[in-house]
Amino acid sequence: MPDGALFMKAKESDRFSFQHFSVSASPQDMQDFLDELLHFSVYEMDELNLLQIQMKFFEIGSKHQEMSLSYCDGILKSPELMDKLRNGKFEVVLSDPMYPCSEIVAEELNVPLVFTFRFSIAHATERLCGQLPAPPSFVPGAMSKLTDKMSFTERIINMLFYLFVDPFCIIAWKKFDNYYSEHFGRPTSYCEMMGKADIWLIRTYWDFEFPRPFLPNFKYVGGLHCTPAKPLPEDMEEFAQSSGDDGIVVFSLGSMIDKMPKETSNMIASALAQIPQKVLWRYGGEKPDTLGANTRIYKWIPQNDLLGHPKTKAFITHGGTNGIYEAIYHGVPMVGIPLFGDQPDNLVHMKAKGAAVIMDNIKTTQPQDLVDGLNAVINDPSYKENAMRLSRIHHDRPINPLDESVFWIEFVMRNKGAKHLRVEAHNLTWYQYHCLDVFAFLITILTVVLYIFFKMCKFFIMRCCFRSKRKSKKE
């Protein structure tokens, strides 16, 4: 675990053994990076043109790469740590490829590699490195905010999204390509090394995803963190029970939004004060002036337990994957206030499935917009019915997602990998993958055949004409 980790803490030492390693990036560096990304995404992006947005994301991405490579150095350039890993008799490397170099560690230890992964923009990593098929005609690129039912114009947008993101990622990965090649002393690439992963555990499922083709080594295990609701703390239970038949609303914008501008918090509080439900709001900022008697603010809430409470009528969420899956697990309709990253796209999935309404932007949302959204998901029974339908799909599986994840990790350990599930596409060139060489060959053959056919036709026509002329002269 890096000593610069912001969210990871060395706890539960009875279950895990942690090994610290030094990195040049400090926790404050990571916090500053996240603050910059969040502020830009929420408060600045709407005022810039597309080129300015992409340039800013490229700048932010470069900072992320530098921090990522410092993590690589912390592991790979520590002889003591690498010796411990080599002598540890490990059987598998489990990693989130959001940070690189787990592929190098797996190669150095000569053990299989399992990824646990949420997504990459436009599914670039999954497509380019994992060879996951994604026809742009009906597979919307991640973060495109499109559904699988696209109009002609939307299919153009989706195709352009893929075509733009792919070269952008290839250029952005050059730093990793050079790092990997330098480490191994031979030409290789980040994508090539990622493609060696035996299993990809994708943290979504068909209750969330649109139907699409996938590969035998891609396993969808969304909701693996979800559990049945436990009893609430006594004060929360009393507050929930005091709501009567109106019920409660759970409100959280995630762990990264601890505070917000006062005018924004006042806007939200004034909207919540207008609904008959009791509201439990996770918020660490200053108490809003417009806070109603029906709303209580907590610095932390047992979100999963609240969503599983029988009094819960709706969930106001930023659209993070974990929160959405807890709502799906318990069958709770959602009102989405997306902030950045994958959140707008996640909520588009839920809206398309009839389980959510979405606010356009936290800066432009008015109190009445939020009130209308809450009234819709609470009073229109279709939202609850659709949320319960997704919940049934989530639970109606031959094996729960956590056990499935464990099974595939142990499967890889027992069988020393899962290369029999790895498609041959990894060993094909881009033109072989798309059969362009086959098309070129067939077109060439067809051209030759047509050329010969037309030449023969011309020959016979000319011969017939010549005979006709000779016959005419004789007469």
Coordinates of C-alpha atoms in Angstrom, one line a residue:
M1 CA 0.0 0.0 0.0
P2 CA 1.5 3.4 -1.0
D3 CA 2.3 5.8 1.9
G4 CA 0.6 8.5 -0.2
A5 CA -2.7 6.6 -0.3
L6 CA -5.7 8.9 0.3
F7 CA -8.5 6.4 0.9
M8 CA -6.8 3.1 1.7
K9 CA -6.0 2.5 5.4
A10 CA -4.1 -0.4 6.9
K11 CA -6.9 -1.8 8.9
E12 CA -8.3 -5.3 9.6
S13 CA -4.7 -6.6 10.0
D14 CA -6.1 -9.9 11.2
R15 CA -7.4 -10.6 7.6
F16 CA -4.8 -8.8 5.5
S17 CA -1.1 -8.2 5.5
F18 CA -0.1 -4.7 4.4
Q19 CA 3.2 -3.8 3.0
H20 CA 3.9 0.0 2.8
F21 CA 6.1 1.4 0.0
S22 CA 7.3 5.0 -0.5
V23 CA 6.0 7.2 -3.3
S24 CA 6.9 10.8 -4.3
A25 CA 3.2 11.7 -4.5
S26 CA 1.8 12.7 -1.1
P27 CA -1.8 12.4 0.2
Q28 CA -2.1 16.1 -0.2
D29 CA -1.0 15.8 -3.9
M30 CA -3.8 13.3 -4.5
Q31 CA -6.3 15.5 -2.6
D32 CA -5.3 18.5 -4.7
F33 CA -5.7 16.5 -7.9
L34 CA -9.2 15.3 -6.9
D35 CA -10.2 18.8 -5.9
E36 CA -9.0 20.2 -9.2
L37 CA -10.8 17.5 -11.2
L38 CA -14.0 18.0 -9.2
H39 CA -14.0 21.8 -9.4
F40 CA -13.3 21.8 -13.1
S41 CA -16.0 19.2 -13.8
V42 CA -18.7 20.8 -11.7
Y43 CA -18.1 24.5 -11.9
E44 CA -15.9 25.3 -15.0
M45 CA -16.5 22.7 -17.8
D46 CA -19.9 24.1 -18.9
E47 CA -18.3 27.5 -19.7
L48 CA -15.6 26.1 -22.0
N49 CA -15.7 24.9 -25.6
L50 CA -14.9 21.3 -26.6
L51 CA -11.2 22.0 -27.4
Q52 CA -10.6 23.8 -24.1
I53 CA -12.3 20.9 -22.2
Q54 CA -10.1 18.3 -23.9
M55 CA -7.0 20.3 -23.3
K56 CA -7.8 20.6 -19.6
F57 CA -8.6 16.9 -19.3
F58 CA -5.3 16.2 -21.1
E59 CA -3.5 18.4 -18.5
I60 CA -5.3 16.7 -15.6
G61 CA -4.6 13.2 -17.1
S62 CA -0.9 14.0 -17.3
K63 CA -0.8 14.8 -13.6
H64 CA -2.6 11.5 -12.9
Q65 CA 0.0 9.6 -15.0
E66 CA 2.8 11.2 -13.1
M67 CA 1.3 10.1 -9.8
S68 CA 0.6 6.6 -11.3
L69 CA 4.3 6.2 -12.4
S70 CA 5.4 7.3 -8.9
Y71 CA 3.4 4.3 -7.6
C72 CA 5.2 2.1 -10.1
D73 CA 8.6 3.3 -9.0
G74 CA 7.6 2.8 -5.4
I75 CA 7.0 -0.9 -6.0
L76 CA 9.4 -1.9 -8.9
K77 CA 12.4 0.2 -7.8
S78 CA 12.3 -1.2 -4.2
P79 CA 14.5 -4.3 -4.1
E80 CA 13.3 -5.1 -0.6
L81 CA 9.6 -5.0 -1.6
M82 CA 10.2 -7.0 -4.8
D83 CA 12.2 -9.6 -3.0
K84 CA 9.4 -10.0 -0.5
L85 CA 6.9 -10.4 -3.3
R86 CA 9.1 -12.9 -5.1
N87 CA 9.6 -15.0 -2.0
G88 CA 6.0 -14.7 -0.9
K89 CA 4.8 -17.6 -3.0
F90 CA 1.8 -15.7 -4.3
E91 CA -0.6 -17.4 -6.7
V92 CA -2.4 -14.4 -8.3
V93 CA -2.2 -10.6 -8.6
L94 CA -5.6 -8.9 -8.1
S95 CA -5.6 -5.3 -9.3
D96 CA -7.7 -2.3 -10.5
P97 CA -6.0 -1.2 -13.8
M98 CA -6.9 2.4 -13.0
Y99 CA -3.3 2.4 -11.7
P100 CA -0.7 0.7 -13.9
C101 CA 2.1 -1.7 -13.3
S102 CA 0.2 -4.6 -11.7
E103 CA 0.9 -6.2 -15.1
I104 CA 4.6 -5.9 -14.5
V105 CA 4.4 -7.3 -11.0
A106 CA 2.4 -10.3 -12.3
E107 CA 5.0 -10.8 -15.0
E108 CA 7.9 -10.5 -12.5
L109 CA 6.3 -13.0 -10.1
N110 CA 5.2 -15.3 -13.0
V111 CA 1.6 -15.5 -11.7
P112 CA -1.8 -15.0 -13.3
L113 CA -3.4 -11.5 -13.3
V114 CA -7.0 -10.7 -12.4
F115 CA -8.5 -7.2 -13.0
T116 CA -11.3 -5.8 -11.0
F117 CA -12.5 -2.9 -13.2
R118 CA -15.4 -0.5 -13.5
F119 CA -15.0 1.2 -16.9
S120 CA -12.8 3.4 -19.0
I121 CA -14.0 6.3 -21.2
A122 CA -15.6 5.0 -24.4
H123 CA -14.6 1.5 -23.1
A124 CA -11.2 2.2 -24.6
T125 CA -9.2 0.0 -22.3
E126 CA -11.7 -2.9 -22.5
R127 CA -11.8 -2.6 -26.3
L128 CA -8.2 -1.9 -27.2
C129 CA -6.5 -3.9 -24.5
G130 CA -9.1 -6.5 -23.6
Q131 CA -10.5 -7.0 -27.1
L132 CA -14.0 -6.6 -25.8
P133 CA -16.4 -6.2 -28.8
A134 CA -18.3 -2.9 -28.9
P135 CA -20.2 -2.2 -32.1
P136 CA -20.9 1.6 -32.0
S137 CA -24.3 1.0 -33.7
F138 CA -25.8 -0.2 -30.4
V139 CA -23.1 -0.1 -27.7
P140 CA -22.8 3.5 -26.4
G141 CA -19.4 4.5 -25.3
A142 CA -19.0 4.9 -21.5
M143 CA -19.5 8.6 -20.5
S144 CA -21.3 9.4 -23.8
K145 CA -24.6 9.7 -22.0
L146 CA -26.3 7.7 -24.8
T147 CA -28.4 4.6 -24.6
D148 CA -28.4 1.4 -26.7
K149 CA -31.4 2.9 -28.6
M150 CA -29.8 5.5 -30.7
S151 CA -31.1 7.7 -33.5
F152 CA -29.0 8.2 -36.7
T153 CA -27.6 11.4 -35.2
E154 CA -26.8 9.7 -32.0
R155 CA -25.0 6.9 -33.8
I156 CA -22.9 9.5 -35.6
I157 CA -22.1 11.1 -32.2
N158 CA -21.2 7.7 -30.7
M159 CA -19.0 6.7 -33.7
L160 CA -17.2 10.1 -33.5
F161 CA -16.8 9.6 -29.7
Y162 CA -15.0 6.3 -30.3
L163 CA -12.9 7.7 -33.1
F164 CA -11.8 10.6 -31.0
V165 CA -11.1 8.8 -27.7
D166 CA -9.1 5.9 -29.2
P167 CA -6.2 8.0 -30.6
F168 CA -6.4 10.3 -27.5
C169 CA -5.8 7.2 -25.3
I170 CA -3.1 5.8 -27.5
I171 CA -1.2 9.1 -27.2
A172 CA -1.8 9.4 -23.5
W173 CA -0.6 5.8 -22.9
K174 CA 2.8 6.5 -24.6
K175 CA 4.4 7.4 -21.2
F176 CA 3.3 4.0 -19.9
D177 CA 4.5 2.3 -23.1
N178 CA 8.0 3.8 -22.6
Y179 CA 8.0 2.9 -18.9
Y180 CA 7.1 -0.7 -19.6
S181 CA 9.6 -1.1 -22.5
E182 CA 12.4 0.4 -20.4
H183 CA 11.6 -1.9 -17.5
F184 CA 11.6 -5.1 -19.6
G185 CA 14.4 -4.0 -21.9
R186 CA 12.3 -4.8 -25.0
P187 CA 9.6 -3.1 -27.0
T188 CA 6.2 -3.6 -25.4
S189 CA 3.1 -1.5 -24.6
Y190 CA 0.8 -0.8 -21.7
C191 CA -2.1 -2.2 -23.8
E192 CA -0.2 -5.4 -24.7
M193 CA 0.6 -6.1 -21.1
M194 CA -3.0 -5.4 -19.9
G195 CA -4.2 -7.8 -22.6
K196 CA -2.5 -10.6 -20.7
A197 CA -5.0 -10.5 -17.8
D198 CA -6.6 -13.8 -17.3
I199 CA -10.0 -12.5 -16.0
W200 CA -11.6 -9.1 -16.0
L201 CA -14.1 -8.7 -13.1
I202 CA -16.4 -5.9 -14.3
R203 CA -18.2 -4.2 -11.5
T204 CA -21.6 -3.9 -13.2
Y205 CA -24.3 -6.3 -14.3
W206 CA -27.2 -6.6 -16.6
D207 CA -29.5 -4.8 -14.2
F208 CA -27.4 -1.7 -15.0
E209 CA -25.8 -2.4 -18.4
F210 CA -27.5 -2.3 -21.8
P211 CA -27.3 -5.7 -23.6
R212 CA -24.0 -6.0 -25.5
P213 CA -21.6 -8.7 -26.6
F214 CA -18.9 -9.8 -24.2
L215 CA -16.0 -12.3 -23.9
P216 CA -15.7 -15.5 -21.8
N217 CA -13.0 -13.9 -19.6
F218 CA -15.1 -10.8 -18.8
K219 CA -17.3 -11.5 -15.7
Y220 CA -19.9 -9.0 -14.6
V221 CA -20.1 -8.9 -10.8
G222 CA -21.8 -5.6 -10.2
G223 CA -23.1 -5.1 -6.6
L224 CA -20.6 -7.3 -4.9
H225 CA -20.4 -4.8 -2.0
C226 CA -24.2 -4.9 -1.4
T227 CA -25.6 -6.6 1.7
P228 CA -29.0 -6.9 3.4
A229 CA -29.9 -3.9 5.6
K230 CA -28.9 -3.9 9.2
P231 CA -30.8 -2.1 12.0
L232 CA -30.4 1.7 12.1
P233 CA -28.9 3.6 15.0
E234 CA -31.6 4.3 17.5
D235 CA -31.9 8.1 16.7
M236 CA -32.2 7.4 13.0
E237 CA -34.8 4.7 13.5
E238 CA -36.9 7.0 15.7
F239 CA -36.6 9.7 13.0
A240 CA -37.6 7.3 10.3
Q241 CA -40.6 6.0 12.2
S242 CA -41.8 9.5 12.9
S243 CA -42.3 10.0 9.1
G244 CA -45.5 7.9 9.2
D245 CA -47.0 6.9 5.9
D246 CA -45.0 9.6 4.0
G247 CA -41.7 7.8 4.6
I248 CA -38.1 9.0 4.3
V249 CA -35.8 10.3 1.6
V250 CA -32.1 9.4 1.7
F251 CA -29.7 12.1 0.4
S252 CA -26.0 11.7 -0.3
L253 CA -23.7 13.2 -2.9
G254 CA -20.9 10.8 -2.0
S255 CA -17.7 11.0 0.1
M256 CA -16.0 13.5 -2.3
I257 CA -18.6 16.2 -1.9
D258 CA -18.3 17.1 1.8
K259 CA -19.1 20.8 1.3
M260 CA -20.7 23.0 -1.3
P261 CA -21.3 26.8 -1.8
K262 CA -23.8 28.2 0.7
E263 CA -26.2 29.3 -2.0
T264 CA -26.3 25.7 -3.4
S265 CA -26.9 24.1 0.1
N266 CA -29.6 26.7 0.8
M267 CA -31.3 25.9 -2.6
I268 CA -31.3 22.2 -1.8
A269 CA -32.5 22.7 1.8
S270 CA -35.3 24.9 0.7
A271 CA -36.5 22.3 -1.8
L272 CA -36.3 19.5 0.8
A273 CA -38.3 21.6 3.2
Q274 CA -41.3 21.5 0.8
I275 CA -41.8 17.8 0.7
P276 CA -43.8 15.8 3.3
Q277 CA -41.2 13.1 3.7
K278 CA -38.5 13.2 6.4
V279 CA -35.0 13.6 4.9
L280 CA -31.7 12.2 6.1
W281 CA -28.9 14.2 4.4
R282 CA -25.2 13.2 4.5
Y283 CA -23.4 16.6 4.5
G284 CA -20.3 17.9 6.3
G285 CA -20.6 21.6 5.4
E286 CA -22.2 24.5 7.2
K287 CA -25.8 24.1 8.2
P288 CA -28.0 25.8 5.5
D289 CA -30.2 28.7 6.6
T290 CA -33.2 27.3 4.8
L291 CA -33.1 23.9 6.5
G292 CA -36.6 22.6 7.2
A293 CA -37.8 20.7 10.3
N294 CA -38.2 17.6 8.2
T295 CA -34.5 17.4 7.4
R296 CA -31.6 16.2 9.5
I297 CA -28.0 16.5 8.5
Y298 CA -25.4 13.9 9.3
K299 CA -21.7 13.8 8.6
W300 CA -22.0 10.1 8.0
I301 CA -25.0 7.8 7.3
P302 CA -25.3 4.0 7.0
Q303 CA -26.4 4.4 3.4
N304 CA -27.0 0.8 2.6
D305 CA -29.1 0.2 5.7
L306 CA -31.2 3.3 5.1
L307 CA -31.9 2.3 1.5
G308 CA -33.0 -1.1 2.8
H309 CA -35.3 0.4 5.3
P310 CA -39.1 -0.1 4.7
K311 CA -39.8 3.6 5.1
T312 CA -37.4 4.7 2.4
K313 CA -39.3 6.2 -0.6
A314 CA -36.5 7.7 -2.7
F315 CA -32.7 8.2 -2.9
I316 CA -31.1 11.5 -4.0
T317 CA -27.7 10.6 -5.4
H318 CA -24.9 12.0 -7.4
G319 CA -24.9 8.8 -9.4
G320 CA -21.8 6.9 -8.1
T321 CA -21.8 3.3 -9.0
N322 CA -21.7 2.0 -5.4
G323 CA -24.8 4.1 -4.4
I324 CA -26.7 3.2 -7.5
Y325 CA -26.1 -0.5 -6.9
E326 CA -27.3 -0.2 -3.3
A327 CA -30.4 1.4 -4.6
I328 CA -30.9 -1.3 -7.2
Y329 CA -30.2 -4.0 -4.5
H330 CA -33.0 -2.6 -2.3
G331 CA -35.4 -1.5 -5.1
V332 CA -35.3 2.3 -4.4
P333 CA -36.1 4.8 -7.2
M334 CA -33.6 7.7 -7.6
V335 CA -33.3 11.4 -8.2
G336 CA -29.9 12.1 -9.7
I337 CA -27.8 15.2 -9.3
P338 CA -24.7 14.2 -11.4
L339 CA -21.5 16.0 -10.7
F340 CA -18.6 14.5 -12.8
G341 CA -16.9 11.5 -14.3
D342 CA -19.2 8.5 -14.9
Q343 CA -22.0 9.8 -12.8
P344 CA -24.1 11.5 -15.6
D345 CA -23.7 8.3 -17.7
N346 CA -24.7 6.1 -14.8
L347 CA -27.9 8.0 -14.2
V348 CA -28.7 7.9 -17.9
H349 CA -28.7 4.1 -17.6
M350 CA -31.1 4.3 -14.7
K351 CA -33.4 6.8 -16.4
A352 CA -33.5 4.6 -19.5
K353 CA -34.6 1.7 -17.3
G354 CA -37.3 3.9 -15.7
A355 CA -35.9 4.0 -12.2
A356 CA -34.6 7.6 -12.0
V357 CA -35.1 11.2 -13.0
I358 CA -32.1 13.4 -13.5
M359 CA -31.4 17.1 -12.6
D360 CA -29.5 18.8 -15.3
N361 CA -26.8 20.5 -13.2
I362 CA -26.3 21.3 -9.6
K363 CA -25.5 24.9 -10.5
T364 CA -28.7 25.5 -12.5
T365 CA -31.1 23.3 -10.6
Q366 CA -33.9 25.2 -8.9
P367 CA -35.7 24.2 -5.7
Q368 CA -38.9 23.4 -7.7
D369 CA -36.9 21.1 -10.1
L370 CA -35.8 19.0 -7.1
V371 CA -39.3 19.0 -5.6
D372 CA -40.8 17.9 -8.9
G373 CA -38.3 15.2 -9.3
L374 CA -38.9 13.8 -5.8
N375 CA -42.7 14.0 -6.3
A376 CA -42.4 12.1 -9.6
V377 CA -40.4 9.1 -8.3
I378 CA -42.4 8.9 -5.0
N379 CA -45.9 9.4 -6.4
D380 CA -45.6 7.8 -9.8
P381 CA -45.7 4.0 -9.1
S382 CA -43.9 3.2 -12.3
Y383 CA -40.6 4.3 -10.8
K384 CA -40.9 2.0 -7.8
E385 CA -42.0 -0.8 -10.0
N386 CA -39.1 -0.4 -12.3
A387 CA -36.7 -0.2 -9.4
M388 CA -38.1 -3.4 -7.9
R389 CA -37.8 -5.0 -11.4
L390 CA -34.1 -4.2 -11.5
S391 CA -33.8 -5.5 -7.9
R392 CA -35.3 -8.8 -8.9
I393 CA -32.9 -9.1 -11.9
H394 CA -30.0 -8.3 -9.5
H395 CA -31.0 -11.0 -7.1
D396 CA -32.1 -13.6 -9.6
R397 CA -28.6 -15.0 -10.3
P398 CA -27.2 -18.5 -10.1
I399 CA -24.5 -17.1 -7.7
N400 CA -24.2 -13.8 -5.9
P401 CA -21.6 -11.4 -7.2
L402 CA -19.2 -11.7 -4.3
D403 CA -19.1 -15.5 -4.5
E404 CA -18.7 -15.3 -8.2
S405 CA -15.8 -13.0 -7.9
V406 CA -14.2 -15.3 -5.3
F407 CA -14.9 -18.3 -7.6
W408 CA -13.1 -16.8 -10.6
I409 CA -10.1 -15.6 -8.5
E410 CA -9.8 -19.1 -7.1
F411 CA -10.4 -20.7 -10.5
V412 CA -7.4 -18.7 -11.8
M413 CA -5.3 -19.9 -8.9
R414 CA -6.3 -23.5 -9.3
N415 CA -5.6 -23.6 -13.0
K416 CA -2.6 -21.3 -13.1
G417 CA -4.4 -18.9 -15.2
A418 CA -7.3 -18.9 -17.7
K419 CA -5.6 -18.6 -21.0
H420 CA -8.2 -20.9 -22.6
L421 CA -10.7 -18.0 -22.2
R422 CA -8.5 -15.5 -23.9
V423 CA -9.6 -14.8 -27.5
E424 CA -7.2 -15.1 -30.4
A425 CA -8.0 -11.5 -31.3
H426 CA -5.1 -10.5 -29.0
N427 CA -2.7 -12.0 -31.6
L428 CA -4.2 -10.4 -34.7
T429 CA -3.3 -7.2 -36.4
W430 CA -6.0 -4.5 -36.7
Y431 CA -6.5 -5.4 -40.4
Q432 CA -6.7 -9.1 -39.6
Y433 CA -9.2 -8.5 -36.8
H434 CA -11.5 -6.6 -39.2
C435 CA -10.8 -9.1 -42.1
L436 CA -9.5 -6.3 -44.3
D437 CA -6.9 -8.6 -45.8
V438 CA -9.6 -11.1 -46.6
F439 CA -11.8 -8.4 -48.1
A440 CA -8.8 -7.1 -50.1
F441 CA -8.1 -10.6 -51.4
L442 CA -11.7 -11.3 -52.3
I443 CA -12.0 -7.9 -54.0
T444 CA -8.8 -8.6 -56.0
I445 CA -10.1 -12.0 -57.1
L446 CA -13.5 -10.6 -58.0
T447 CA -11.8 -7.8 -59.9
V448 CA -9.6 -10.3 -61.9
V449 CA -12.6 -12.5 -62.6
L450 CA -14.7 -9.5 -63.8
Y451 CA -11.8 -8.3 -65.9
I452 CA -11.4 -11.7 -67.6
F453 CA -15.1 -11.9 -68.0
F454 CA -15.4 -8.5 -69.7
K455 CA -12.3 -9.2 -71.8
M456 CA -13.9 -12.4 -73.0
C457 CA -17.2 -10.7 -73.7
K458 CA -15.4 -8.0 -75.6
F459 CA -13.5 -10.7 -77.6
F460 CA -16.6 -12.6 -78.5
I461 CA -18.5 -9.4 -79.4
M462 CA -15.7 -8.2 -81.6
R463 CA -15.4 -11.7 -83.2
C464 CA -19.1 -11.7 -83.9
C465 CA -19.0 -8.2 -85.4
F466 CA -16.0 -9.1 -87.6
R467 CA -17.8 -12.2 -88.9
S468 CA -20.9 -10.1 -89.7
K469 CA -18.9 -7.6 -91.6
R470 CA -17.1 -10.3 -93.7
K471 CA -20.5 -11.9 -94.5
S472 CA -21.9 -8.5 -95.6
K473 CA -19.0 -7.8 -97.9
K474 CA -19.4 -11.3 -99.6
E475 CA -23.0 -10.6 -100.2

